[in-house]
mmCIF file of C-alpha atoms and ligand atoms in Angstrom:
data_model
loop_
_atom_site.group_PDB
_atom_site.id
_atom_site.type_symbol
_atom_site.label_atom_id
_atom_site.label_comp_id
_atom_site.label_asym_id
_atom_site.label_seq_id
_atom_site.Cartn_x
_atom_site.Cartn_y
_atom_site.Cartn_z
ATOM 1 C CA MET A 1 0.000 0.000 0.000
ATOM 2 C CA LYS A 2 2.799 2.366 0.887
ATOM 3 C CA ASN A 3 4.608 1.496 -2.346
ATOM 4 C CA LEU A 4 1.418 2.184 -4.264
ATOM 5 C CA ASN A 5 1.108 5.617 -2.642
ATOM 6 C CA HIS A 6 4.714 6.268 -3.492
ATOM 7 C CA GLU A 7 4.088 5.474 -7.140
ATOM 8 C CA ASN A 8 0.931 7.547 -7.221
ATOM 9 C CA LEU A 9 2.892 10.434 -5.799
ATOM 10 C CA LEU A 10 5.602 10.052 -8.428
ATOM 11 C CA THR A 11 2.955 9.939 -11.166
ATOM 12 C CA VAL A 12 1.490 13.185 -9.895
ATOM 13 C CA LEU A 13 4.927 14.733 -9.624
ATOM 14 C CA ALA A 14 5.775 13.759 -13.202
ATOM 15 C CA GLY A 15 3.478 16.536 -14.379
ATOM 16 C CA THR A 16 5.090 19.236 -12.243
ATOM 17 C CA THR A 17 8.347 21.105 -12.493
ATOM 18 C CA LEU A 18 11.729 19.452 -12.199
ATOM 19 C CA ALA A 19 12.551 21.567 -9.135
ATOM 20 C CA ILE A 20 9.570 20.181 -7.224
ATOM 21 C CA CYS A 21 10.548 16.671 -8.268
ATOM 22 C CA ILE A 22 14.034 17.093 -6.865
ATOM 23 C CA VAL A 23 12.746 18.436 -3.543
ATOM 24 C CA SER A 24 10.182 15.644 -3.241
ATOM 25 C CA THR A 25 12.724 12.961 -4.035
ATOM 26 C CA ALA A 26 14.999 14.374 -1.350
ATOM 27 C CA LEU A 27 12.142 14.235 1.169
ATOM 28 C CA LEU A 28 11.317 10.639 0.262
ATOM 29 C CA ALA A 29 14.959 9.715 0.779
ATOM 30 C CA LEU A 30 15.028 10.938 4.390
ATOM 31 C CA PRO A 31 16.035 8.145 6.781
ATOM 32 C CA GLY A 32 12.697 8.354 8.617
ATOM 33 C CA ALA A 33 10.723 7.846 5.424
ATOM 34 C CA VAL A 34 12.918 4.923 4.409
ATOM 35 C CA SER A 35 12.716 3.199 7.775
ATOM 36 C CA GLU A 36 8.927 3.656 7.801
ATOM 37 C CA ARG A 37 8.714 1.558 4.635
ATOM 38 C CA ARG A 38 10.753 -1.304 6.071
ATOM 39 C CA PRO A 39 8.586 -4.334 6.807
ATOM 40 C CA PRO A 40 8.208 -5.356 10.477
ATOM 41 C CA HIS A 41 10.429 -8.411 10.260
ATOM 42 C CA GLU A 42 13.274 -6.271 8.929
ATOM 43 C CA LYS A 43 12.833 -3.813 11.767
ATOM 44 C CA LEU A 44 12.984 -6.709 14.206
ATOM 45 C CA ALA A 45 16.029 -8.158 12.475
ATOM 46 C CA GLY A 46 17.760 -4.809 12.667
ATOM 47 C CA ALA A 47 17.009 -4.309 16.366
ATOM 48 C CA ALA A 48 20.250 -5.096 18.223
ATOM 49 C CA SER A 49 20.956 -8.225 16.143
ATOM 50 C CA LEU A 50 18.128 -10.144 17.753
ATOM 51 C CA VAL A 51 18.100 -12.668 14.935
ATOM 52 C CA PRO A 52 21.021 -13.935 12.829
ATOM 53 C CA ASP A 53 21.454 -12.701 9.262
ATOM 54 C CA THR A 54 21.160 -16.193 7.865
ATOM 55 C CA GLY A 55 18.564 -18.731 8.802
ATOM 56 C CA THR A 56 18.350 -22.439 9.428
ATOM 57 C CA VAL A 57 16.415 -24.518 6.932
ATOM 58 C CA MET A 58 13.798 -26.716 8.591
ATOM 59 C CA THR A 59 11.169 -29.123 7.332
ATOM 60 C CA CYS A 60 7.813 -28.476 8.969
ATOM 61 C CA ASP A 61 4.162 -29.385 8.709
ATOM 62 C CA ILE A 62 2.191 -26.187 8.237
ATOM 63 C CA THR A 63 -1.428 -25.485 9.040
ATOM 64 C CA ALA A 64 -3.357 -22.243 9.379
ATOM 65 C CA TYR A 65 -5.657 -20.634 11.930
ATOM 66 C CA CYS A 66 -7.878 -17.579 12.094
ATOM 67 C CA PRO A 67 -8.339 -14.958 14.862
ATOM 68 C CA GLU A 68 -11.831 -16.160 15.845
ATOM 69 C CA SER A 69 -12.876 -18.542 18.602
ATOM 70 C CA CYS A 70 -13.263 -21.443 16.126
ATOM 71 C CA CYS A 71 -9.458 -21.664 16.001
ATOM 72 C CA ASN A 72 -8.592 -20.376 19.468
ATOM 73 C CA THR A 73 -10.589 -22.422 21.960
ATOM 74 C CA ALA A 74 -8.942 -25.041 24.150
ATOM 75 C CA VAL A 75 -10.467 -27.421 26.681
ATOM 76 C CA ILE A 76 -8.271 -27.568 29.763
ATOM 77 C CA SER A 77 -8.774 -30.198 32.467
ATOM 78 C CA GLY A 78 -7.116 -30.209 35.858
ATOM 79 C CA ASN A 79 -8.008 -30.947 39.492
ATOM 80 C CA GLY A 80 -11.313 -32.426 38.388
ATOM 81 C CA VAL A 81 -12.341 -29.197 36.697
ATOM 82 C CA THR A 82 -12.751 -28.775 32.957
ATOM 83 C CA ARG A 83 -12.600 -25.276 31.587
ATOM 84 C CA ILE A 84 -12.948 -23.869 28.105
ATOM 85 C CA VAL A 85 -10.390 -21.170 27.420
ATOM 86 C CA ASP A 86 -10.960 -18.805 24.515
ATOM 87 C CA TRP A 87 -7.815 -17.067 23.244
ATOM 88 C CA SER A 88 -9.451 -15.448 20.243
ATOM 89 C CA GLY A 89 -7.873 -12.169 19.233
ATOM 90 C CA ARG A 90 -4.821 -12.684 21.443
ATOM 91 C CA VAL A 91 -1.447 -14.394 21.140
ATOM 92 C CA ALA A 92 0.378 -16.464 23.731
ATOM 93 C CA SER A 93 3.667 -14.552 23.733
ATOM 94 C CA GLY A 94 2.452 -11.314 25.254
ATOM 95 C CA ASP A 95 -0.341 -8.813 25.616
ATOM 96 C CA PHE A 96 -0.526 -8.107 21.900
ATOM 97 C CA THR A 97 -3.884 -8.284 20.186
ATOM 98 C CA ILE A 98 -4.030 -9.904 16.764
ATOM 99 C CA GLN A 99 -5.881 -6.826 15.538
ATOM 100 C CA VAL A 100 -2.963 -4.536 16.423
ATOM 101 C CA LEU A 101 -0.330 -6.928 15.070
ATOM 102 C CA THR A 102 -2.046 -7.339 11.718
ATOM 103 C CA ALA A 103 -2.758 -3.594 11.502
ATOM 104 C CA LYS A 104 1.007 -3.109 11.783
ATOM 105 C CA GLY A 105 1.607 -5.533 8.922
ATOM 106 C CA ILE A 106 2.986 -8.330 11.089
ATOM 107 C CA ASP A 107 2.411 -11.862 9.801
ATOM 108 C CA VAL A 108 1.893 -14.043 12.880
ATOM 109 C CA ALA A 109 2.859 -17.692 13.281
ATOM 110 C CA ALA A 110 2.127 -20.103 16.121
ATOM 111 C CA VAL A 111 5.025 -22.382 16.978
ATOM 112 C CA ASP A 112 6.308 -24.789 19.592
ATOM 113 C CA PRO A 113 8.506 -22.297 21.476
ATOM 114 C CA ALA A 114 10.778 -25.173 22.570
ATOM 115 C CA VAL A 115 11.647 -25.656 18.874
ATOM 116 C CA ILE A 116 11.290 -22.106 17.495
ATOM 117 C CA PRO A 117 11.667 -19.376 20.140
ATOM 118 C CA TYR A 118 9.177 -16.493 20.254
ATOM 119 C CA GLY A 119 10.394 -13.549 18.230
ATOM 120 C CA SER A 120 11.990 -15.724 15.541
ATOM 121 C CA ILE A 121 11.433 -14.876 11.886
ATOM 122 C CA ILE A 122 10.089 -17.688 9.717
ATOM 123 C CA GLU A 123 10.338 -17.333 5.956
ATOM 124 C CA TYR A 124 7.819 -19.457 4.123
ATOM 125 C CA GLY A 125 6.322 -19.078 0.679
ATOM 126 C CA GLY A 126 7.808 -15.622 0.154
ATOM 127 C CA ARG A 127 6.409 -14.194 3.408
ATOM 128 C CA ASN A 128 8.102 -13.546 6.712
ATOM 129 C CA TYR A 129 6.157 -14.599 9.786
ATOM 130 C CA ILE A 130 7.072 -13.707 13.352
ATOM 131 C CA ALA A 131 6.713 -16.481 15.936
ATOM 132 C CA LEU A 132 4.334 -14.969 18.493
ATOM 133 C CA ASP A 133 1.777 -17.625 19.333
ATOM 134 C CA THR A 134 1.419 -21.278 20.217
ATOM 135 C CA GLY A 135 -1.352 -23.841 20.647
ATOM 136 C CA SER A 136 -1.973 -27.142 22.352
ATOM 137 C CA ALA A 137 -1.579 -29.011 19.049
ATOM 138 C CA ILE A 138 1.468 -27.047 17.903
ATOM 139 C CA ARG A 139 4.314 -29.324 18.934
ATOM 140 C CA GLY A 140 7.677 -30.075 17.352
ATOM 141 C CA ASN A 141 8.225 -29.120 13.720
ATOM 142 C CA ARG A 142 4.712 -27.819 13.249
ATOM 143 C CA ILE A 143 3.817 -24.236 12.402
ATOM 144 C CA ASP A 144 0.359 -22.665 12.363
ATOM 145 C CA ILE A 145 0.161 -19.455 10.350
ATOM 146 C CA LEU A 146 -2.460 -16.808 11.028
ATOM 147 C CA LEU A 147 -4.801 -16.030 8.139
ATOM 148 C CA PRO A 148 -7.505 -13.333 8.196
ATOM 149 C CA ASP A 149 -10.575 -15.578 8.143
ATOM 150 C CA HIS A 150 -11.602 -19.160 8.745
ATOM 151 C CA GLU A 151 -12.436 -19.931 5.129
ATOM 152 C CA SER A 152 -8.839 -19.164 4.163
ATOM 153 C CA THR A 153 -7.571 -21.642 6.753
ATOM 154 C CA VAL A 154 -9.761 -24.385 5.282
ATOM 155 C CA ASP A 155 -8.464 -23.587 1.805
ATOM 156 C CA PHE A 156 -4.898 -23.693 3.131
ATOM 157 C CA GLY A 157 -5.358 -27.178 4.571
ATOM 158 C CA VAL A 158 -2.482 -29.223 5.982
ATOM 159 C CA ARG A 159 0.822 -28.870 4.136
ATOM 160 C CA ARG A 160 3.265 -31.531 5.235
ATOM 161 C CA GLY A 161 7.022 -31.503 4.785
ATOM 162 C CA GLN A 162 7.337 -27.823 3.861
ATOM 163 C CA THR A 163 10.708 -26.113 3.726
ATOM 164 C CA VAL A 164 10.990 -23.021 5.888
ATOM 165 C CA THR A 165 13.936 -20.853 6.871
ATOM 166 C CA VAL A 166 14.038 -19.863 10.530
ATOM 167 C CA ARG A 167 16.100 -16.992 11.896
ATOM 168 C CA ALA A 168 15.845 -18.002 15.529
ATOM 169 C CA SER A 169 15.603 -15.233 18.115
ATOM 170 C CA LYS A 170 18.708 -15.086 20.271
ATOM 171 C CA ASP A 171 16.688 -13.615 23.158
ATOM 172 C CA SER A 172 12.912 -13.957 23.067
ATOM 173 C CA ARG A 173 12.335 -11.415 25.832
ATOM 174 C CA LYS A 174 14.284 -8.737 23.953
ATOM 175 C CA SER A 175 12.629 -9.664 20.665
ATOM 176 C CA LEU A 176 9.192 -9.254 22.233
ATOM 177 C CA GLU A 177 10.244 -5.887 23.689
ATOM 178 C CA ALA A 178 11.351 -4.816 20.198
ATOM 179 C CA ILE A 179 7.985 -5.864 18.790
ATOM 180 C CA HIS A 180 6.239 -3.892 21.554
ATOM 181 C CA ARG A 181 8.234 -0.803 20.570
ATOM 182 C CA PHE A 182 7.385 -1.354 16.907
ATOM 183 C CA VAL A 183 3.668 -1.848 17.633
ATOM 184 C CA GLU A 184 3.588 1.267 19.803
ATOM 185 C CA GLY A 185 5.398 3.218 17.081
ATOM 186 C CA LEU A 186 8.429 4.061 19.238
HETATM 187 ZN ZN1 ZN B 1 -11.095 -20.306 12.609
#
């Protein structure tokens, strides 16, 4: 969307004087404007070297989930009590809401944090997901990616033996702090 706006702006500018074009190009090249266009995973990667530059190739089974209760309800039994817990709209790694994360352009993945630490960047199918969630069925080399609606998750299905590249967070707590700063626009 931001790239589109950029192009629209350049199209408009094409009809104006060269002087205005030069000034506008200089403004677009300001560091703030450039960093604003960087995708979230690149901002995270650049924050104090929280993830390595190169990733580890892994083979994973990949499924998808949506933000609604259909994909976020777990039955938990203990001490003779059975409870239904509804995590819809939230992620397990912190007090982020899915709404805020997606509004910031963050692609969310649920992982087994014992295998892929929270805050890791997972490249799959040309997208970069950030490991921020988990689930009772997400164990081992299994990744659940967040899609916007339930129908999309059904279409996605179960994709076994997929190749992903994981840039594992070196410090999940610091990675999550960096994501908090990004979400809050600091
Ligand atoms: Zn669902």
